[in-house]
GROMACS .gro file of C-alpha atoms in nm:
model
  393
    1THR     CA    1   5.431  -5.235  -9.846
    2GLN     CA    2   5.560  -5.371  -9.479
    3THR     CA    3   5.893  -5.553  -9.568
    4ILE     CA    4   5.955  -5.195  -9.814
    5ILE     CA    5   5.859  -4.997  -9.510
    6ASN     CA    6   6.084  -5.150  -9.246
    7ALA     CA    7   6.352  -5.165  -9.512
    8ALA     CA    8   6.381  -4.826  -9.594
    9ASN     CA    9   6.419  -4.738  -9.218
   10SER     CA   10   6.654  -4.940  -9.177
   11LEU     CA   11   6.897  -4.791  -9.447
   12ILE     CA   12   6.783  -4.504  -9.341
   13ASP     CA   13   6.928  -4.560  -8.981
   14LYS     CA   14   7.288  -4.663  -9.100
   15ASN     CA   15   7.267  -4.336  -9.296
   16THR     CA   16   7.171  -4.071  -8.996
   17GLU     CA   17   7.450  -4.341  -8.792
   18GLN     CA   18   7.686  -4.269  -9.084
   19ILE     CA   19   7.668  -3.895  -9.117
   20ARG     CA   20   7.666  -3.886  -8.756
   21LYS     CA   21   8.007  -4.041  -8.648
   22THR     CA   22   8.159  -3.820  -9.027
   23VAL     CA   23   8.012  -3.483  -8.877
   24PHE     CA   24   8.104  -3.531  -8.536
   25SER     CA   25   8.456  -3.722  -8.584
   26ARG     CA   26   8.676  -3.387  -8.549
   27ASN     CA   27   8.463  -3.258  -8.228
   28GLU     CA   28   8.420  -3.594  -8.001
   29THR     CA   29   8.748  -3.433  -7.834
   30GLY     CA   30   8.709  -3.050  -7.835
   31ALA     CA   31   8.463  -2.878  -7.767
   32ARG     CA   32   8.095  -2.937  -7.751
   33ILE     CA   33   7.849  -2.701  -8.068
   34GLU     CA   34   7.735  -2.389  -7.840
   35VAL     CA   35   7.339  -2.387  -7.921
   36VAL     CA   36   7.198  -2.038  -7.804
   37GLN     CA   37   6.804  -1.945  -7.809
   38SER     CA   38   6.777  -1.564  -7.904
   39PHE     CA   39   6.406  -1.361  -7.857
   40SER     CA   40   6.442  -1.210  -8.235
   41ASP     CA   41   6.660  -1.162  -8.524
   42PHE     CA   42   6.775  -0.851  -8.357
   43GLU     CA   43   6.878  -1.006  -8.074
   44GLU     CA   44   7.086  -1.239  -8.241
   45SER     CA   45   7.276  -1.068  -8.462
   46TYR     CA   46   7.418  -0.867  -8.159
   47LEU     CA   47   7.458  -1.192  -7.953
   48VAL     CA   48   7.684  -1.315  -8.253
   49ALA     CA   49   7.863  -0.950  -8.215
   50ASN     CA   50   7.899  -0.938  -7.899
   51ARG     CA   51   8.043  -1.360  -7.831
   52ILE     CA   52   8.280  -1.269  -8.107
   53ALA     CA   53   8.420  -0.947  -7.900
   54SER     CA   54   8.466  -1.226  -7.619
   55LEU     CA   55   8.588  -1.410  -7.769
   56LYS     CA   56   8.842  -1.199  -7.917
   57MET     CA   57   8.991  -1.045  -7.568
   58GLN     CA   58   9.014  -1.432  -7.435
   59GLN     CA   59   9.192  -1.572  -7.669
   60HIS     CA   60   9.316  -1.238  -7.844
   61ASP     CA   61   9.371  -1.416  -8.276
   62ASN     CA   62   9.326  -1.331  -8.516
   63PHE     CA   63   8.985  -1.120  -8.664
   64GLU     CA   64   9.037  -1.359  -8.965
   65GLU     CA   65   8.964  -1.650  -8.780
   66TYR     CA   66   8.646  -1.564  -8.728
   67ALA     CA   67   8.296  -1.625  -8.968
   68ILE     CA   68   7.989  -1.601  -9.005
   69LEU     CA   69   7.737  -1.846  -9.173
   70TYR     CA   70   7.377  -1.710  -9.273
   71ARG     CA   71   7.189  -1.907  -9.578
   72THR     CA   72   7.014  -1.610  -9.770
   73ASN     CA   73   7.246  -1.304  -9.903
   74ALA     CA   74   6.933  -1.023  -9.726
   75GLN     CA   75   7.033  -1.188  -9.336
   76SER     CA   76   7.407  -0.953  -9.374
   77ARG     CA   77   7.145  -0.618  -9.385
   78ILE     CA   78   7.134  -0.705  -8.944
   79LEU     CA   79   7.448  -0.856  -8.868
   80GLU     CA   80   7.638  -0.588  -9.074
   81GLU     CA   81   7.462  -0.306  -8.819
   82SER     CA   82   7.536  -0.520  -8.567
   83LEU     CA   83   7.913  -0.587  -8.639
   84ARG     CA   84   7.947  -0.179  -8.753
   85LYS     CA   85   7.791  -0.103  -8.366
   86ARG     CA   86   8.068  -0.325  -8.124
   87ASN     CA   87   8.435  -0.174  -8.412
   88ILE     CA   88   8.391  -0.500  -8.550
   89PRO     CA   89   8.549  -0.478  -8.916
   90TYR     CA   90   8.401  -0.722  -9.196
   91ARG     CA   91   8.373  -0.795  -9.574
   92ILE     CA   92   8.121  -1.012  -9.714
   93TYR     CA   93   8.235  -1.319  -9.916
   94GLY     CA   94   8.206  -1.336 -10.235
   95GLY     CA   95   7.915  -1.118 -10.227
   96LEU     CA   96   7.868  -0.708 -10.157
   97SER     CA   97   7.761  -0.553  -9.821
   98PHE     CA   98   7.378  -0.517  -9.756
   99TYR     CA   99   7.430  -0.167  -9.941
  100GLN     CA  100   7.653  -0.177 -10.219
  101ARG     CA  101   7.372  -0.433 -10.342
  102LYS     CA  102   7.223  -0.326 -10.715
  103GLU     CA  103   6.852  -0.348 -10.557
  104VAL     CA  104   6.916  -0.165 -10.270
  105LYS     CA  105   7.120   0.096 -10.383
  106ASP     CA  106   6.866   0.093 -10.660
  107ALA     CA  107   6.576   0.168 -10.361
  108ILE     CA  108   6.834   0.420 -10.189
  109ALA     CA  109   6.840   0.644 -10.452
  110TYR     CA  110   6.474   0.679 -10.463
  111PHE     CA  111   6.498   0.839 -10.095
  112ARG     CA  112   6.776   1.064 -10.166
  113LEU     CA  113   6.521   1.212 -10.461
  114SER     CA  114   6.233   1.178 -10.193
  115VAL     CA  115   6.504   1.421  -9.962
  116ASN     CA  116   6.664   1.649 -10.186
  117PRO     CA  117   6.522   1.581 -10.576
  118ASP     CA  118   6.796   1.808 -10.726
  119ASP     CA  119   7.076   1.508 -10.660
  120ASP     CA  120   7.126   1.450 -11.015
  121GLU     CA  121   7.318   1.133 -10.919
  122ALA     CA  122   6.996   0.958 -10.811
  123LEU     CA  123   6.788   1.056 -11.042
  124LYS     CA  124   6.951   0.895 -11.318
  125ARG     CA  125   7.006   0.566 -11.173
  126VAL     CA  126   6.585   0.529 -11.089
  127ILE     CA  127   6.463   0.770 -11.361
  128ASN     CA  128   6.411   0.468 -11.581
  129TYR     CA  129   6.394   0.203 -11.410
  130PRO     CA  130   6.140   0.022 -11.328
  131SER     CA  131   6.121   0.086 -11.751
  132ARG     CA  132   5.865   0.364 -11.768
  133GLY     CA  133   6.009   0.404 -12.177
  134ILE     CA  134   6.271   0.745 -12.038
  135GLY     CA  135   6.587   0.642 -12.268
  136GLU     CA  136   7.012   0.745 -12.313
  137THR     CA  137   6.872   0.998 -12.552
  138THR     CA  138   6.636   1.139 -12.427
  139MET     CA  139   6.874   1.208 -12.060
  140ASN     CA  140   7.179   1.292 -12.284
  141LYS     CA  141   6.934   1.533 -12.408
  142LEU     CA  142   6.858   1.629 -12.012
  143THR     CA  143   7.194   1.604 -11.930
  144ARG     CA  144   7.289   1.886 -12.130
  145ALA     CA  145   7.077   2.145 -12.072
  146ALA     CA  146   7.197   2.123 -11.731
  147ILE     CA  147   7.516   2.185 -11.781
  148ASP     CA  148   7.481   2.435 -12.088
  149ASN     CA  149   7.215   2.636 -11.794
  150SER     CA  150   7.403   2.551 -11.456
  151VAL     CA  151   7.128   2.432 -11.301
  152SER     CA  152   6.990   2.062 -11.179
  153ILE     CA  153   6.798   1.792 -11.468
  154TRP     CA  154   6.515   1.776 -11.203
  155THR     CA  155   6.467   2.162 -11.240
  156VAL     CA  156   6.513   2.100 -11.663
  157ILE     CA  157   6.227   1.830 -11.622
  158ASN     CA  158   6.018   2.101 -11.408
  159ASN     CA  159   6.083   2.322 -11.674
  160ILE     CA  160   6.108   2.221 -12.012
  161ALA     CA  161   5.992   2.435 -12.237
  162ASP     CA  162   6.243   2.684 -12.069
  163TYR     CA  163   6.526   2.544 -12.186
  164ASP     CA  164   6.597   2.402 -12.582
  165THR     CA  165   6.664   2.013 -12.508
  166GLY     CA  166   6.477   1.907 -12.844
  167ILE     CA  167   6.241   1.658 -12.588
  168ASN     CA  168   5.912   1.550 -12.758
  169ALA     CA  169   5.607   1.554 -12.599
  170GLY     CA  170   5.528   1.216 -12.558
  171THR     CA  171   5.848   1.190 -12.367
  172ALA     CA  172   5.749   1.524 -12.209
  173ARG     CA  173   5.420   1.316 -12.071
  174LYS     CA  174   5.684   1.078 -11.910
  175LEU     CA  175   5.899   1.289 -11.782
  176TRP     CA  176   5.595   1.482 -11.602
  177GLY     CA  177   5.425   1.109 -11.469
  178PHE     CA  178   5.783   1.079 -11.302
  179ARG     CA  179   5.805   1.411 -11.152
  180ASP     CA  180   5.533   1.378 -11.048
  181MET     CA  181   5.554   1.040 -10.862
  182ILE     CA  182   5.852   1.192 -10.733
  183GLU     CA  183   5.693   1.459 -10.568
  184SER     CA  184   5.418   1.241 -10.376
  185PHE     CA  185   5.713   1.119 -10.187
  186ILE     CA  186   5.848   1.519 -10.134
  187ASP     CA  187   5.576   1.645  -9.987
  188MET     CA  188   5.497   1.247  -9.729
  189ASN     CA  189   5.860   1.419  -9.605
  190ARG     CA  190   5.773   1.788  -9.635
  191ASN     CA  191   5.437   1.685  -9.426
  192GLY     CA  192   5.658   1.530  -9.132
  193ASP     CA  193   5.572   1.143  -9.219
  194ASP     CA  194   5.818   0.913  -9.115
  195ALA     CA  195   6.062   0.705  -9.281
  196GLU     CA  196   5.909   0.369  -9.271
  197SER     CA  197   5.562   0.508  -9.368
  198VAL     CA  198   5.761   0.752  -9.686
  199ALA     CA  199   5.957   0.379  -9.745
  200ASN     CA  200   5.632   0.152  -9.806
  201ARG     CA  201   5.493   0.437 -10.006
  202ILE     CA  202   5.805   0.494 -10.244
  203ILE     CA  203   5.914   0.096 -10.305
  204SER     CA  204   5.547   0.016 -10.301
  205GLU     CA  205   5.447   0.315 -10.619
  206THR     CA  206   5.782   0.277 -10.842
  207ARG     CA  207   5.773  -0.112 -10.851
  208LEU     CA  208   6.037  -0.189 -10.759
  209LEU     CA  209   5.948  -0.486 -10.572
  210SER     CA  210   5.663  -0.578 -10.785
  211VAL     CA  211   5.919  -0.659 -11.151
  212LEU     CA  212   6.063  -0.852 -10.890
  213LEU     CA  213   5.752  -1.110 -10.818
  214THR     CA  214   5.654  -1.230 -11.155
  215ASP     CA  215   5.996  -1.397 -11.107
  216ARG     CA  216   6.151  -1.719 -10.998
  217THR     CA  217   6.451  -1.758 -11.001
  218PRO     CA  218   6.732  -1.781 -10.729
  219GLU     CA  219   6.818  -1.393 -10.818
  220SER     CA  220   6.516  -1.206 -10.827
  221ILE     CA  221   6.396  -1.409 -10.453
  222SER     CA  222   6.705  -1.251 -10.318
  223LYS     CA  223   6.704  -0.947 -10.463
  224GLN     CA  224   6.350  -0.962 -10.306
  225GLU     CA  225   6.465  -1.041  -9.983
  226ASN     CA  226   6.709  -0.818  -9.973
  227LEU     CA  227   6.410  -0.500 -10.084
  228GLY     CA  228   6.185  -0.651  -9.771
  229GLU     CA  229   6.544  -0.658  -9.510
  230LEU     CA  230   6.548  -0.302  -9.689
  231LEU     CA  231   6.189  -0.243  -9.542
  232ASN     CA  232   6.293  -0.414  -9.229
  233GLY     CA  233   6.601  -0.189  -9.165
  234VAL     CA  234   6.378   0.132  -9.194
  235LYS     CA  235   6.063   0.024  -8.985
  236GLU     CA  236   6.424  -0.058  -8.683
  237PHE     CA  237   6.570   0.267  -8.737
  238VAL     CA  238   6.200   0.463  -8.650
  239SER     CA  239   6.112   0.153  -8.387
  240SER     CA  240   6.461   0.243  -8.231
  241LYS     CA  241   6.395   0.584  -8.217
  242ILE     CA  242   6.072   0.640  -8.058
  243GLU     CA  243   6.144   0.370  -7.762
  244GLU     CA  244   6.440   0.638  -7.693
  245GLY     CA  245   6.266   0.954  -7.705
  246ASN     CA  246   6.414   1.054  -8.027
  247GLU     CA  247   6.269   1.237  -8.297
  248ASN     CA  248   6.470   1.198  -8.547
  249ILE     CA  249   6.284   0.955  -8.718
  250ARG     CA  250   6.255   1.073  -9.068
  251LEU     CA  251   6.342   0.913  -9.346
  252THR     CA  252   6.646   1.203  -9.384
  253ASP     CA  253   6.713   1.104  -9.081
  254PHE     CA  254   6.742   0.731  -9.179
  255LEU     CA  255   6.947   0.836  -9.533
  256GLY     CA  256   7.197   0.972  -9.244
  257GLU     CA  257   7.239   0.629  -9.049
  258VAL     CA  258   7.286   0.492  -9.433
  259SER     CA  259   7.529   0.774  -9.547
  260LEU     CA  260   7.756   0.598  -9.260
  261ALA     CA  261   7.716   0.219  -9.344
  262THR     CA  262   7.834   0.255  -9.682
  263ASP     CA  263   8.104   0.471  -9.537
  264GLN     CA  264   8.259   0.253  -9.296
  265ASP     CA  265   8.236  -0.087  -9.602
  266ILE     CA  266   8.512   0.143  -9.824
  267GLN     CA  267   8.723   0.228  -9.520
  268ASP     CA  268   8.695  -0.126  -9.447
  269GLY     CA  269   8.844  -0.243  -9.771
  270ASP     CA  270   9.129  -0.178  -9.676
  271THR     CA  271   9.153  -0.323  -9.372
  272THR     CA  272   9.331  -0.719  -9.380
  273GLU     CA  273   9.161  -0.819  -9.055
  274ARG     CA  274   8.770  -0.840  -9.064
  275VAL     CA  275   8.545  -1.084  -8.965
  276THR     CA  276   8.417  -1.328  -9.316
  277LEU     CA  277   8.051  -1.330  -9.346
  278MET     CA  278   7.908  -1.512  -9.656
  279THR     CA  279   7.611  -1.749  -9.718
  280VAL     CA  280   7.683  -2.173  -9.652
  281HIS     CA  281   7.730  -2.197  -9.992
  282ALA     CA  282   7.996  -1.964 -10.046
  283ALA     CA  283   8.189  -2.162  -9.717
  284LYS     CA  284   8.290  -2.465  -9.916
  285GLY     CA  285   8.660  -2.504  -9.873
  286LEU     CA  286   8.711  -2.310  -9.623
  287GLU     CA  287   8.735  -2.340  -9.259
  288PHE     CA  288   8.833  -2.043  -8.961
  289SER     CA  289   8.893  -2.119  -8.613
  290ASN     CA  290   8.569  -1.980  -8.477
  291VAL     CA  291   8.262  -2.000  -8.671
  292PHE     CA  292   7.871  -1.870  -8.582
  293ILE     CA  293   7.520  -2.078  -8.776
  294VAL     CA  294   7.287  -1.795  -8.796
  295GLY     CA  295   6.921  -1.862  -8.885
  296VAL     CA  296   6.911  -2.229  -8.758
  297GLU     CA  297   6.522  -2.250  -8.795
  298GLU     CA  298   6.269  -2.399  -9.022
  299GLU     CA  299   6.159  -2.278  -9.368
  300LEU     CA  300   6.497  -2.060  -9.332
  301PHE     CA  301   6.753  -2.296  -9.304
  302PRO     CA  302   6.566  -2.549  -9.439
  303SER     CA  303   6.488  -2.306  -9.639
  304ILE     CA  304   6.139  -2.262  -9.712
  305MET     CA  305   6.207  -2.340 -10.124
  306SER     CA  306   6.403  -2.639 -10.149
  307SER     CA  307   6.184  -2.840  -9.844
  308SER     CA  308   5.898  -3.069 -10.074
  309THR     CA  309   6.108  -3.328 -10.177
  310LEU     CA  310   6.350  -3.607  -9.995
  311GLY     CA  311   6.626  -3.437 -10.242
  312GLU     CA  312   6.569  -3.053 -10.102
  313ILE     CA  313   6.617  -3.190  -9.763
  314GLU     CA  314   6.875  -3.390  -9.806
  315GLU     CA  315   7.094  -3.124  -9.979
  316GLU     CA  316   6.981  -2.894  -9.695
  317ARG     CA  317   7.139  -3.155  -9.434
  318ARG     CA  318   7.458  -3.127  -9.574
  319LEU     CA  319   7.476  -2.780  -9.679
  320LEU     CA  320   7.492  -2.697  -9.218
  321TYR     CA  321   7.677  -3.022  -9.241
  322VAL     CA  322   7.933  -2.789  -9.462
  323ALA     CA  323   7.824  -2.560  -9.246
  324ILE     CA  324   7.976  -2.753  -8.884
  325THR     CA  325   8.305  -2.839  -9.081
  326ARG     CA  326   8.404  -2.492  -9.167
  327ALA     CA  327   8.530  -2.500  -8.814
  328LYS     CA  328   8.793  -2.587  -8.656
  329ARG     CA  329   8.795  -2.465  -8.307
  330PHE     CA  330   8.486  -2.359  -8.182
  331CYS     CA  331   8.117  -2.261  -8.349
  332MET     CA  332   7.780  -2.147  -8.175
  333MET     CA  333   7.473  -2.200  -8.413
  334SER     CA  334   7.197  -1.965  -8.287
  335TYR     CA  335   6.794  -1.942  -8.389
  336ALA     CA  336   6.553  -1.697  -8.342
  337SER     CA  337   6.191  -1.774  -8.127
  338SER     CA  338   6.080  -1.440  -8.399
  339ARG     CA  339   6.241  -1.306  -8.729
  340PHE     CA  340   6.059  -1.000  -8.931
  341LYS     CA  341   5.975  -1.090  -9.205
  342ASN     CA  342   5.769  -0.917  -9.433
  343GLY     CA  343   5.671  -0.629  -9.311
  344GLN     CA  344   5.514  -0.919  -8.959
  345THR     CA  345   5.688  -1.028  -8.728
  346LYS     CA  346   5.662  -1.400  -8.785
  347THR     CA  347   5.718  -1.713  -8.538
  348CYS     CA  348   5.964  -1.905  -8.557
  349SER     CA  349   6.106  -2.289  -8.444
  350PRO     CA  350   6.432  -2.453  -8.449
  351SER     CA  351   6.546  -2.645  -8.711
  352ARG     CA  352   6.454  -3.032  -8.723
  353PHE     CA  353   6.857  -3.053  -8.781
  354ILE     CA  354   6.942  -2.946  -8.502
  355ARG     CA  355   6.784  -3.221  -8.327
  356ASP     CA  356   6.908  -3.508  -8.515
  357ILE     CA  357   7.226  -3.446  -8.375
  358ASP     CA  358   7.337  -3.636  -8.085
  359PRO     CA  359   7.312  -3.455  -7.757
  360GLN     CA  360   7.623  -3.481  -7.636
  361TYR     CA  361   7.790  -3.295  -7.898
  362LEU     CA  362   7.571  -2.991  -7.823
  363ALA     CA  363   7.608  -2.728  -7.517
  364LEU     CA  364   7.258  -2.596  -7.493
  365THR     CA  365   7.233  -2.251  -7.316
  366ASN     CA  366   7.020  -2.167  -7.072
  367GLY     CA  367   6.611  -2.164  -7.160
  368THR     CA  368   6.662  -2.315  -7.475
  369ASP     CA  369   6.289  -2.455  -7.655
  370LEU     CA  370   6.562  -2.763  -7.747
  371GLY     CA  371   6.561  -2.857  -7.354
  372ARG     CA  372   6.219  -2.952  -7.367
  373HIS     CA  373   6.222  -3.203  -7.611
  374THR     CA  374   6.238  -3.532  -7.550
  375THR     CA  375   6.290  -3.612  -7.932
  376MET     CA  376   6.577  -3.346  -7.856
  377VAL     CA  377   6.712  -3.758  -7.717
  378ASN     CA  378   6.644  -3.935  -7.987
  379PRO     CA  379   6.872  -3.841  -8.325
  380ILE     CA  380   6.766  -4.152  -8.505
  381ALA     CA  381   6.400  -4.113  -8.417
  382ASN     CA  382   6.450  -3.751  -8.592
  383TYR     CA  383   6.654  -3.794  -8.893
  384ARG     CA  384   6.345  -4.107  -8.969
  385GLU     CA  385   6.055  -3.817  -8.959
  386SER     CA  386   6.202  -3.523  -9.131
  387TYR     CA  387   6.192  -3.798  -9.428
  388HIS     CA  388   5.906  -3.892  -9.410
  389SER     CA  389   5.711  -3.485  -9.354
  390ALA     CA  390   5.914  -3.434  -9.675
  391MET     CA  391   5.696  -3.742  -9.864
  392ARG     CA  392   5.344  -3.675  -9.715
  393PRO     CA  393   5.195  -3.442 -10.061
   0.00000   0.00000   0.00000
């Protein structure tokens, strides 16, 4: 048994040394990789936006030469917000900007209805999502009655007996169930509840999140993360307004900011010079002069969903290799000490992969936790430790 363990350790050591030579051969004469610690994911996004603005002023290069890479799509929301506040144009490569994703647009449609139930566009989008047995035929009848009488669809639903809709009693009861739910949200807004309270109630009662929980496919998990990140955004909005002494913390105020964000998404579609945001998976084959890799933390990179076997850990390590080697001139990795997930702030620790890198290739900023860890100076031991931790039951 000991012979087998020694042989495995030897193989790991050789593989580690080869990985180190391969990954860093391009950067041996260039700048070190910056490693930056932030207090929170909120601060991380602003540090990245500020660093991009600073480099742009120093180097005078094109925004096309900048890329921000992340492990999960949900991470883009706060990064997009920070870039917009610095007036830095951006695009999402191989995907949609945060507020253009279906599950987010569905939630926003419910938000809009709770503020203005006469919003026909929002009502049509969600009246049967999640499914509640209100089909296309019923919607056509409601729409025709609304057009013929110059009223909103909401008005027709509230007064079905007053309009010639041809809708039967069973379908009418389903429509009234939808109406009662929306009216409960409207009442919260009328009572002055803050945006966070109303948003949480909407996500819960509409079942937007719960219908996704039974599906464990990567696509469904990504949608769950996006809805969670939307709630994070609402919470941050309310918290920041309260800290500023601003009383505009209602859902209608939040929707005003979302409207500005989506308007900028459309305007930025015509901009030729933009910072690129993308997942590490989407970055394969591309190169940029300046690369920022965010969220290099345990349970995020490596992903908690891909850390149960040695093969999964190795694939996550290869993904970080892909991310680092997208940089031609400058590379920065960042991690946060805390990150807001699923409605609560969670403590984070830097990724094991950072400690796999020889310190001579890194530039640690003051205050990083890494500088206080003695294991930082032994990449081979770190690699071996992550190997054995993946093999533990």
